[in-house]
Short mmCIF file of C-alpha atoms and ligand atoms in Angstrom, two decimals:
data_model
loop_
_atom_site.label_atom_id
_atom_site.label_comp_id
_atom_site.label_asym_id
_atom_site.label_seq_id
_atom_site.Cartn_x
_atom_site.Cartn_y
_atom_site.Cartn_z
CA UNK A 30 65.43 101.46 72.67
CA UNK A 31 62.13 100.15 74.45
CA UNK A 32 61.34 101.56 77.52
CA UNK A 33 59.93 97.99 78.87
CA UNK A 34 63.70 96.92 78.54
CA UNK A 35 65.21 99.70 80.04
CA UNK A 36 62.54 99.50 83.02
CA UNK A 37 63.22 95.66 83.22
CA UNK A 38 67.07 96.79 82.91
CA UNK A 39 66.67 99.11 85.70
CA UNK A 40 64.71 96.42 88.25
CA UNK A 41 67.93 93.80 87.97
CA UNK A 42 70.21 96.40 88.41
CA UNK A 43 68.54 98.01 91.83
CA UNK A 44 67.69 94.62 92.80
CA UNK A 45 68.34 94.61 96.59
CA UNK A 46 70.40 97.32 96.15
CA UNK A 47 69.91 100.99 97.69
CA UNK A 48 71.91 103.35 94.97
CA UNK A 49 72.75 106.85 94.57
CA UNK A 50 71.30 108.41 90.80
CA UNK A 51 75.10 108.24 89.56
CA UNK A 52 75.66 104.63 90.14
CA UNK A 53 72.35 104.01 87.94
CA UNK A 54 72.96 103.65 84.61
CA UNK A 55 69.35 105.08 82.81
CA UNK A 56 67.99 107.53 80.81
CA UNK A 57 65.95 110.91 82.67
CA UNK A 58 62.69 109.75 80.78
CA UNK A 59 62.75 106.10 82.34
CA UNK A 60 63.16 107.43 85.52
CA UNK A 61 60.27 109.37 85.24
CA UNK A 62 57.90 106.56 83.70
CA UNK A 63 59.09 104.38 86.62
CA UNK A 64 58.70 106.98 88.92
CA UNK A 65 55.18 107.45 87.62
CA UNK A 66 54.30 103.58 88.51
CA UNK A 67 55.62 103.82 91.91
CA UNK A 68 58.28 101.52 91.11
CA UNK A 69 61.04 103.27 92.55
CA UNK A 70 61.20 104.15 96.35
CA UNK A 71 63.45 107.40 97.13
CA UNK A 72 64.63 108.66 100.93
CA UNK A 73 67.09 111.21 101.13
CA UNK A 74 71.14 110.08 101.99
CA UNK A 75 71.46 111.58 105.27
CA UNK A 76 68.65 111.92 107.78
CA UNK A 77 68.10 114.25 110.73
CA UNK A 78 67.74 112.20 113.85
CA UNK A 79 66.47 114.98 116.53
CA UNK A 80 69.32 117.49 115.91
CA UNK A 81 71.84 115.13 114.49
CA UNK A 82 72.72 114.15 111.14
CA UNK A 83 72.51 110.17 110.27
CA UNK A 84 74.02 108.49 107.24
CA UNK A 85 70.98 106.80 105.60
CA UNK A 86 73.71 104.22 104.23
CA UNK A 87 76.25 103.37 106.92
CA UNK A 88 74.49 104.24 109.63
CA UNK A 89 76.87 106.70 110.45
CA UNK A 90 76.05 109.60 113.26
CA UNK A 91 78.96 110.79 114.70
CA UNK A 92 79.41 114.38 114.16
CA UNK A 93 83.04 114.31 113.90
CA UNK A 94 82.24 112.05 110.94
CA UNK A 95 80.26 114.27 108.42
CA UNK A 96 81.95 117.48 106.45
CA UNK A 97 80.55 120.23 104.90
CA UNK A 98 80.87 121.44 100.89
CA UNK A 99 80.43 123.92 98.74
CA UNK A 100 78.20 121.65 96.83
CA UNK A 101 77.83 122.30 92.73
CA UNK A 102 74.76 120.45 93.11
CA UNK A 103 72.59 122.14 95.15
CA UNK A 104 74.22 125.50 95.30
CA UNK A 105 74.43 125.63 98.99
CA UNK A 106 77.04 124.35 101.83
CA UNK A 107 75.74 120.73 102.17
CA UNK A 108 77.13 117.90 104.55
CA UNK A 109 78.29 114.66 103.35
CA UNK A 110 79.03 111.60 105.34
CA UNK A 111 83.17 110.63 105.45
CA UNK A 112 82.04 107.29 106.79
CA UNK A 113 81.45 105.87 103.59
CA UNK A 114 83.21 108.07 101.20
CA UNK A 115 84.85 104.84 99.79
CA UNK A 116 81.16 103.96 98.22
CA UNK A 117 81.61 107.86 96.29
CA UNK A 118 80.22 110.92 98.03
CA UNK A 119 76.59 111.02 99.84
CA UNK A 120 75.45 114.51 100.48
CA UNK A 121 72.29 115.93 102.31
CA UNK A 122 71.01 117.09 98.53
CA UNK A 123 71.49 113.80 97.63
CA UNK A 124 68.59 110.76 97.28
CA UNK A 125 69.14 107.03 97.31
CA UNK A 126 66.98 105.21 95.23
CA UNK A 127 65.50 101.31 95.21
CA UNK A 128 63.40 99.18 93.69
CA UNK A 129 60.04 98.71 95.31
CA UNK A 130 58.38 97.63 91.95
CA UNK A 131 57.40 94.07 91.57
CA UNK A 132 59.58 91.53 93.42
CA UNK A 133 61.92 89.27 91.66
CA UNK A 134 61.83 85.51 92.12
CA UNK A 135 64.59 83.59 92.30
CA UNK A 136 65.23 79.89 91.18
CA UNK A 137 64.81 76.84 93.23
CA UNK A 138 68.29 74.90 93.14
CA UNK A 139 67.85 71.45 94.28
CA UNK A 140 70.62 69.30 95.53
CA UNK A 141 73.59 72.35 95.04
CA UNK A 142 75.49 70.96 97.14
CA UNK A 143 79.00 68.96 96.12
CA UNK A 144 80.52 69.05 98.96
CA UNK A 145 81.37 65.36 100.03
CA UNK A 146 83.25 65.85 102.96
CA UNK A 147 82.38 64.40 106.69
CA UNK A 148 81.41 66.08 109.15
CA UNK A 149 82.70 66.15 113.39
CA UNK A 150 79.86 64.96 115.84
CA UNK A 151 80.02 68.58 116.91
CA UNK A 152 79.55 70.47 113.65
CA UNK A 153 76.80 67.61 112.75
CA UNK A 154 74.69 69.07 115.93
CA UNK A 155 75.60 72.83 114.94
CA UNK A 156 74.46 71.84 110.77
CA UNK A 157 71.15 70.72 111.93
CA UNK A 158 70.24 73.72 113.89
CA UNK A 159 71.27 76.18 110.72
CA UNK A 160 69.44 74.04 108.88
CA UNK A 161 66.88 74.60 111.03
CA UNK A 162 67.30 78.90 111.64
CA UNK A 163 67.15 79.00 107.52
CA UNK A 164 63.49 77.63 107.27
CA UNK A 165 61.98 79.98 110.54
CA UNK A 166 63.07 83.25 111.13
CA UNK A 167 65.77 83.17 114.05
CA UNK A 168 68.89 84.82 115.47
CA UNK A 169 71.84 81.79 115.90
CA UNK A 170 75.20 82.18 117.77
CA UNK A 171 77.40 78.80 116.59
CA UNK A 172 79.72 79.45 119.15
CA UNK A 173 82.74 77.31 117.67
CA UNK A 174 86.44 76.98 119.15
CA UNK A 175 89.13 77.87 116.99
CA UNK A 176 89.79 74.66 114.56
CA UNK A 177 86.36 73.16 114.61
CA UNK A 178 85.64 73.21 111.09
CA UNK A 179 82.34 76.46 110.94
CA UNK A 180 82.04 76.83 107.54
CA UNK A 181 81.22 73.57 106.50
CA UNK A 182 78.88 73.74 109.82
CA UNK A 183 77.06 76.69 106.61
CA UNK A 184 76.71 73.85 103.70
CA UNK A 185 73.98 71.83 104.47
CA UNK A 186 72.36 74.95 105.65
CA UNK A 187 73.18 76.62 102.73
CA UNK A 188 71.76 74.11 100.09
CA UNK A 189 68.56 73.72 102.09
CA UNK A 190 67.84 77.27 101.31
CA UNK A 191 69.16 77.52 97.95
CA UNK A 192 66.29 74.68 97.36
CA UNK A 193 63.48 77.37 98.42
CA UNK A 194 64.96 79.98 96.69
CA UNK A 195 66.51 82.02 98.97
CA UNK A 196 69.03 84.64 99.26
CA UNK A 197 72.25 84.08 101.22
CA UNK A 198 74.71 87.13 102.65
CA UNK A 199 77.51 86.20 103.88
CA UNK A 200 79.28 89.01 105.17
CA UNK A 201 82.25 89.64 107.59
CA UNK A 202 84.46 92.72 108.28
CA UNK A 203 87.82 90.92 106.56
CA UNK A 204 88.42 91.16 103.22
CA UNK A 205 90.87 88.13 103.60
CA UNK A 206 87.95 85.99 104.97
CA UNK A 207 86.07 87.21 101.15
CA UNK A 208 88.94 85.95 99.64
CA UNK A 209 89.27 82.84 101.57
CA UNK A 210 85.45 81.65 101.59
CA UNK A 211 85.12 82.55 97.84
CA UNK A 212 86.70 79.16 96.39
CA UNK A 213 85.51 77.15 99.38
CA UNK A 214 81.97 77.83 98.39
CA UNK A 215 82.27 78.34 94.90
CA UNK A 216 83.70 74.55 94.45
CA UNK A 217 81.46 73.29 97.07
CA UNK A 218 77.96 74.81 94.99
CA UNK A 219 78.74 74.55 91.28
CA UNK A 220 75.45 75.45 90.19
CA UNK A 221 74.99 78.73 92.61
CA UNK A 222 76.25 81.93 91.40
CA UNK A 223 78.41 83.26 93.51
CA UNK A 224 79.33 87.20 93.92
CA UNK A 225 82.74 88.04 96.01
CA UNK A 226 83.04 91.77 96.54
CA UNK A 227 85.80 93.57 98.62
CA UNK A 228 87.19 97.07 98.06
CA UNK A 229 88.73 96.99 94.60
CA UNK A 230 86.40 93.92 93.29
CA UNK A 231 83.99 94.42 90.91
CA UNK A 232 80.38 93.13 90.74
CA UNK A 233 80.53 90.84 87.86
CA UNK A 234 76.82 88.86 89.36
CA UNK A 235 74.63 91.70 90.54
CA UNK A 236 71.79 88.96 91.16
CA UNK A 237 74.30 86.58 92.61
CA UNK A 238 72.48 83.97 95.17
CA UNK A 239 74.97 84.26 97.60
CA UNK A 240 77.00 87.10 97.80
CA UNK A 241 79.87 87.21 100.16
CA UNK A 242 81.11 90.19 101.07
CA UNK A 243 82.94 92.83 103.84
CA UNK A 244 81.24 95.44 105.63
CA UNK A 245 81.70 98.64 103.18
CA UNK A 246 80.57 96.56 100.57
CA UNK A 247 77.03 94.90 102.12
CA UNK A 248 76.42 98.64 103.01
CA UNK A 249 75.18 98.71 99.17
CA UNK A 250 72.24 96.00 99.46
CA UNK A 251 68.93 96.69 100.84
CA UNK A 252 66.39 94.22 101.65
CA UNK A 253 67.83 91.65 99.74
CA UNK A 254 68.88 88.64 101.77
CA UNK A 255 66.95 85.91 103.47
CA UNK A 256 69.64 84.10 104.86
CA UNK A 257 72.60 86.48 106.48
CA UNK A 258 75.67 84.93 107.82
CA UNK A 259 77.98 87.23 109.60
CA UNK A 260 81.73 85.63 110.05
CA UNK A 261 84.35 86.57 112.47
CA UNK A 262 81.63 89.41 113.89
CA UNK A 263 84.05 90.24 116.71
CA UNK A 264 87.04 90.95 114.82
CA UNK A 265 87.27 94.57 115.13
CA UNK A 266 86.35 97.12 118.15
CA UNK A 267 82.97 97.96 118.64
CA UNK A 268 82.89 100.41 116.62
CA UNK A 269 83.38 98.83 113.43
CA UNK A 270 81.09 96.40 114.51
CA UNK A 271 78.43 98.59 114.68
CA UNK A 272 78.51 99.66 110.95
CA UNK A 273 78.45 95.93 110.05
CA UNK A 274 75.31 95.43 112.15
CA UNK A 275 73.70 98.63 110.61
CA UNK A 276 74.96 97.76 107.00
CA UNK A 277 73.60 94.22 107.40
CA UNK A 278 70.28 95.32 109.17
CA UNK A 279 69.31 97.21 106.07
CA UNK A 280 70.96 94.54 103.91
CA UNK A 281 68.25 91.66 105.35
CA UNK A 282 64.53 91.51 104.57
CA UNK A 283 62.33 91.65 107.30
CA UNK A 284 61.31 87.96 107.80
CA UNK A 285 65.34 87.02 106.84
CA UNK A 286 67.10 84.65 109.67
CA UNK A 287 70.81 85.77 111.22
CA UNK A 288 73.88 83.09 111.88
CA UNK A 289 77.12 84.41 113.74
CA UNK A 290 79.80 82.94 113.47
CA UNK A 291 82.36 83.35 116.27
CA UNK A 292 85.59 81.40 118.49
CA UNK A 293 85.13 84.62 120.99
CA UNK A 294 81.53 86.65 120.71
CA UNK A 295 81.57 89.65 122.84
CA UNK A 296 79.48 90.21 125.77
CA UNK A 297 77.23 92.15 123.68
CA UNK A 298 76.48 89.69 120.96
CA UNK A 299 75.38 87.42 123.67
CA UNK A 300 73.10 90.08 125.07
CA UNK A 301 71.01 89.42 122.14
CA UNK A 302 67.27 88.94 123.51
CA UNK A 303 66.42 85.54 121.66
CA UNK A 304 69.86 84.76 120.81
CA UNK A 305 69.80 80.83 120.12
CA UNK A 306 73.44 79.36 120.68
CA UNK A 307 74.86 76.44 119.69
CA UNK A 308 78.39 75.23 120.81
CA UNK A 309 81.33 73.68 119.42
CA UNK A 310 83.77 72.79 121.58
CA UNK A 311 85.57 70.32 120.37
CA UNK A 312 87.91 70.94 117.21
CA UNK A 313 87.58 68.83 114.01
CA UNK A 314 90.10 66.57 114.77
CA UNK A 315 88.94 65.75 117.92
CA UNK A 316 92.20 66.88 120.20
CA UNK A 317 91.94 69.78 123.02
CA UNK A 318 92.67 73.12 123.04
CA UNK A 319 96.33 73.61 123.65
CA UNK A 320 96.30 75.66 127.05
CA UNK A 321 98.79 79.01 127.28
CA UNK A 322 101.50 78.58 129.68
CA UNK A 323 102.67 82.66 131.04
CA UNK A 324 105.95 83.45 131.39
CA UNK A 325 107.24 86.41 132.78
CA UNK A 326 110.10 88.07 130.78
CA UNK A 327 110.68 91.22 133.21
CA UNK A 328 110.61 94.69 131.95
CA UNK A 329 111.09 93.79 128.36
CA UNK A 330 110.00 97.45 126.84
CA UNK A 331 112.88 98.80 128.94
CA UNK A 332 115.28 96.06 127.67
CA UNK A 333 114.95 97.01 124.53
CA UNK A 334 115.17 100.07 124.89
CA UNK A 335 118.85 98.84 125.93
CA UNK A 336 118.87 96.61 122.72
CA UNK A 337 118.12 93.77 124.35
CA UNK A 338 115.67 91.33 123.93
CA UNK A 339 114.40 89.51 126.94
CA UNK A 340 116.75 86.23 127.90
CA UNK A 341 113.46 83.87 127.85
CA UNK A 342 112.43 84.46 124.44
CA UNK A 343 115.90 83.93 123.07
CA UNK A 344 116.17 80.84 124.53
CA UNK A 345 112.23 79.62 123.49
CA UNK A 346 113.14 81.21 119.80
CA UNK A 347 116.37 79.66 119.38
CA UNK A 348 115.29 76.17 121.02
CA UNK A 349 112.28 75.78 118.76
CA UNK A 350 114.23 76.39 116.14
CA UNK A 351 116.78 74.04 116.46
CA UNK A 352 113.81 71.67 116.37
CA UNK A 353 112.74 73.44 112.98
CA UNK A 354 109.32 74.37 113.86
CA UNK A 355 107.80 76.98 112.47
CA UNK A 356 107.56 80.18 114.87
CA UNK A 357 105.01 82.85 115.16
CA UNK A 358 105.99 85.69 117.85
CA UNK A 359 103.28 88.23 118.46
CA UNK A 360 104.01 91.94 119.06
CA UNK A 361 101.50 94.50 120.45
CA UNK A 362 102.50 97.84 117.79
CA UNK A 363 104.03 98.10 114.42
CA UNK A 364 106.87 100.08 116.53
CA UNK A 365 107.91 96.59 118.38
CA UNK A 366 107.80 95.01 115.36
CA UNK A 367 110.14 96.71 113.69
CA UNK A 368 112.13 96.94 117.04
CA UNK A 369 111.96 93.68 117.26
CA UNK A 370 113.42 92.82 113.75
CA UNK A 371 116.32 94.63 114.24
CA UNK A 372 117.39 93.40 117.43
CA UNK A 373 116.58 89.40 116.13
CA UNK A 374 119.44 90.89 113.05
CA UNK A 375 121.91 91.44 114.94
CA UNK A 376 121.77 88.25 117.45
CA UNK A 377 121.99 86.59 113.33
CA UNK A 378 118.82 84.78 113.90
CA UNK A 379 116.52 84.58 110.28
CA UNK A 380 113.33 86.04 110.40
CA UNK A 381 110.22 87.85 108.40
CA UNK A 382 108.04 90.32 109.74
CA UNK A 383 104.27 91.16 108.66
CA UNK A 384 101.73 93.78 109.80
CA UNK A 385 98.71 95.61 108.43
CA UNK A 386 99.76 97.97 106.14
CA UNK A 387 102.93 95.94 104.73
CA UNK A 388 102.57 95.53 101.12
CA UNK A 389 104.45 92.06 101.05
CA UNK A 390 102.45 90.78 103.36
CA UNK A 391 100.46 88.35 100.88
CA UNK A 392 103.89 86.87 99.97
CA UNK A 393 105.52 87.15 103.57
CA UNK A 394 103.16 84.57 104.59
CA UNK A 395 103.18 82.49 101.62
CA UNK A 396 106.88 81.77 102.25
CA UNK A 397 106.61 81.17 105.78
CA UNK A 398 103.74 78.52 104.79
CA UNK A 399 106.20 77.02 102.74
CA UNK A 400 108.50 76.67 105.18
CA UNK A 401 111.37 79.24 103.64
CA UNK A 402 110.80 80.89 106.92
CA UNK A 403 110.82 79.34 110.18
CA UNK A 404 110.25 82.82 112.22
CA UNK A 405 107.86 85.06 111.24
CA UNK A 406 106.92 87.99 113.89
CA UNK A 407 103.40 89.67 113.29
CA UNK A 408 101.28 92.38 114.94
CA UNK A 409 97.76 90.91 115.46
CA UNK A 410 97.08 91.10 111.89
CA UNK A 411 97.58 87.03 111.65
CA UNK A 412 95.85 85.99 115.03
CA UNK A 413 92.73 84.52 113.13
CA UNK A 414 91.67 83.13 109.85
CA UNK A 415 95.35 81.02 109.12
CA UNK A 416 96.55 77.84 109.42
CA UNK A 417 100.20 77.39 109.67
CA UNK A 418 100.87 72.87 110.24
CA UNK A 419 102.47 72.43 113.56
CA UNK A 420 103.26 76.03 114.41
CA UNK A 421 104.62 76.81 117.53
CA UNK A 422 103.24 80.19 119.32
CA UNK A 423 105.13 82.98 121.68
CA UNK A 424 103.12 86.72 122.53
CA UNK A 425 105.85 89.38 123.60
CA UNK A 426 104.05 91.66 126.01
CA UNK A 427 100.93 89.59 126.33
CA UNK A 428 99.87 91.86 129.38
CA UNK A 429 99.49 95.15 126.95
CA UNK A 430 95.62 96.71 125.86
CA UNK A 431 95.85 95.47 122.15
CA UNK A 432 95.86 91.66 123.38
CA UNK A 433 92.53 91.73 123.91
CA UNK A 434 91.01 87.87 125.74
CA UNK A 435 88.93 87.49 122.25
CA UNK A 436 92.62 88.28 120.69
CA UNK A 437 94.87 85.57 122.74
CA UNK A 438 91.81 82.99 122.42
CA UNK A 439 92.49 83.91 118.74
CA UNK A 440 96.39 83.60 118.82
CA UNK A 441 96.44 80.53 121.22
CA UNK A 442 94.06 79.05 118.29
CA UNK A 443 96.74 79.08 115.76
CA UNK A 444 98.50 75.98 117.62
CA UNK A 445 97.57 72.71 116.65
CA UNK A 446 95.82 72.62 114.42
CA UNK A 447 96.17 69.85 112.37
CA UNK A 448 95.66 66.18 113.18
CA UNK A 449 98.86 65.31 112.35
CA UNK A 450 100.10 67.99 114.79
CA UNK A 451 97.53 68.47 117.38
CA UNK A 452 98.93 69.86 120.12
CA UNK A 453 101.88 72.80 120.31
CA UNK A 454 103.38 75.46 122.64
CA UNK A 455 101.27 78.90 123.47
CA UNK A 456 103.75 81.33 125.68
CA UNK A 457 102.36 84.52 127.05
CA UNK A 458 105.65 86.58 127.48
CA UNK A 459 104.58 89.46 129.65
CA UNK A 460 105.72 91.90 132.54
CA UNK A 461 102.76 91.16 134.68
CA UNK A 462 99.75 89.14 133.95
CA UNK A 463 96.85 91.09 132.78
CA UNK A 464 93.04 90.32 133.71
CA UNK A 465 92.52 89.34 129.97
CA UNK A 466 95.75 86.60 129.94
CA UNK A 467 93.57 84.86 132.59
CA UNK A 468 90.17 85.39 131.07
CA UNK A 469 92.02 83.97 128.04
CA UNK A 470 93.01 80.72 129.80
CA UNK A 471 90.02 80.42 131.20
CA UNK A 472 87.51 80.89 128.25
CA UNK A 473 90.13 77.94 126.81
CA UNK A 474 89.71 76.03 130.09
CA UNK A 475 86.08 76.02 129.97
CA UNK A 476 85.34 75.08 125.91
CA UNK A 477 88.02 71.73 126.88
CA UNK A 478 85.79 71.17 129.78
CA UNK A 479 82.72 71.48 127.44
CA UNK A 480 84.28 69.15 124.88
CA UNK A 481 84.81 66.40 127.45
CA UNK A 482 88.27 66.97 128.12
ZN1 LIG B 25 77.77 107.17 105.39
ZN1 LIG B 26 74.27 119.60 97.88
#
């Protein structure tokens, strides 16, 4: 075997990548040759930062977050980050290793793009200015309500820098969003190859053009991407945020341009110095925002702990579905949920349930899509990224912690979607109204207002 090979080998393989030695496939004496030329940069996993450990690759530095092994390695008691175990074990002994050898150039696709749909006055205005942040280096909010159509708002965007050669992220902390972009993009861009990677995928296109891809995963790449696209940035506390900012911060070349995509970005997101934002307010089909109505349902915790649900939501539940509507009811803890289920059992009325962790989930919603369930009650696990045609909405305890105002923006978004079914109930069931219920109905209030309404 040829060393140029191998070395060439090597080069496509750490292409934008930042690896550990045991995810490299190559021979000791290759290393060393390439070592020789300077080809290969090396920084140890986890850094001291003053008197604190820092995960090199997730970013991670909270002490509660890093253990300590007998290590066969290095013969000593080293710390490893728990962060990012997922990704296999980083220890302090440890080195991750990229490519800082000759850069790799990538083709110039012209005219990718196969997409023929048409696009809303609103996501025309928001196209043109990604178009615009992928040809000059720039941070871009496109603020967009929930129903306006944002990821064709990426396409024209997309092919424009696919034509210079570029390198596209797309990243977002949902593997469901991976799953759900892949074939949108895919069939829109025949000629791009496209990488999807989630935990459990495998990299089958390690010098994919545009790789989509959740947080753990982008955490892999390094100074790779010109374009990134962060979806649904708000989607998870803070905290998680954070390690998809650090993850994607490494993940980005220096000169590379950032596009969030968001129905609710947090205060802090629009704290960005330099932030450009661009607004849609208006959905695709053109209708408003249906507007949450409250309804107070007394001291429904302590009902049930009687067995008893509260009166109001009976009567909503059983008139919508007289009408045969589909139903989503919302639930602040896996607890209520299941609480919940029983008590709908024994009043006889049909229902499925879905949260986080349920294994059935996939095909839980699949039959209530297809209409062989016309209740389905959910933790907040569905409040973004599905579209259930002419769905009516009810939250049970809208006034507790979990229902966040970015959350019941979210949840209120599921109604009316369609344009055959534009418009739809959104009930806030609660036991006092809570600061984000009205922040909720007012961040509504105000994109309808914006849209002309
Ligand atoms: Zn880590
Ligand atoms: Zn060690």
């Amino acid at each position: 075997m040829k060393h140029s090979s191998q070395v060439q080998d090597l080069a496509q393989h750490l292409d934008g990548k930042r690896l550990l030695l045991s995810e490299i496939p190559l021979r000791k004496e290759v290393l060393k040759q390439v070592l020789k030329k300077g080809f290969l940069k090396t920084e140890s996993g986890l850094e001291t930062v003053g008197n604190q450990l820092k995960c090199r690759r997730c970013g991670n530095d909270d002490r509660t977050l890093f253990g300590k092994h007998v290590c066969a390695r290095c013969q000593t008691t080293c710390s490893y980050c728990r962060h990012c175990l997922l990704l296999g074990k980083i220890s302090s002994c440890q080195q991750l290793y990229s490519w800082c050898g000759p850069e790799r150039t990538r083709p110039s696709v012209d005219r990718s793009l196969k997409w023929e749909g048409a696009l809303s006055p609103g996501q025309k205005k928001a196209s043109e200015a990604v178009r615009k942040a992928t040809l000059k280096q720039q941070e871009l909010l496109v603020w967009a309500v929930c129903g306006a159509g944002k990821t064709e708002v990426m396409f024209h965007g997309l092919e424009t820098a696919f034509a210079k050669g570029k390198r596209v992220l797309i990243a977002t902390p949902r593997t469901d969003v991976v799953k759900e972009l892949y074939p949108r993009f895919a069939s829109s861009f025949p000629q791009i190859v496209i990488s999807a990677l989630y935990g459990g995928s495998k990299d089958r296109q390690p010098n994919a053009q545009l790789v989509l891809a959740t947080t753990h995963q982008t955490m892999r790449f390094y100074k790779a991407f010109d374009l990134v696209v962060i979806d649904e940035v708000d989607a998870f506390p803070f905290s998680y945020d954070k390690s998809l900012q650090y993850a994607v911060q490494q993940a980005m070349k220096q000169t590379a341009s950032t596009i969030y995509l968001s129905a609710t970005p947090s205060t802090t997101l629009l704290a960005t110095p330099n932030l450009e934002v661009i607004k849609i307010p208006r959905r695709f089909h053109g209708f408003p925002l249906p507007i949450p109505r409250f309804q107070w349902c007394g001291n429904w915790q302590k009902a049930m702990r009687k067995h008893k649900l509260p009166s109001p939501l009976i009567t909503w539940i059983k008139a919508y579905l007289q009408t045969k509507k589909p139903l989503l009811l919302f639930v602040p803890s896996i607890s209520t949920l299941h609480h919940v289920s029983t008590l709908l059992a024994k009043l006889s009325l049909e229902h499925a349930s879905v949260h986080a962790d349920d294994p059935n989930r996939h095909q839980a919603v699949q039959a209530f899509r297809d209409k062989n369930i016309s209740l389905m009650v959910t933790t907040t696990i569905l409040e973004r990224g599905v579209t259930f045609s002419d769905v009516q909405v009810a939250v049970l305890g809208a006034e507790k912690d979990v229902f966040t105002e970015a959350a019941l923006v979210q949840i209120a978004g599921r109604v009316g979607r369609k344009a055959e079914a534009a418009t739809g109930d959104i009930v806030f069931f609660h036991f006092g109204i809570s600061k984000a219920m009205r922040a909720a109905r007012a961040h509504i209030e105000m994109m309808n207002n914006e849209g002309g309404f």
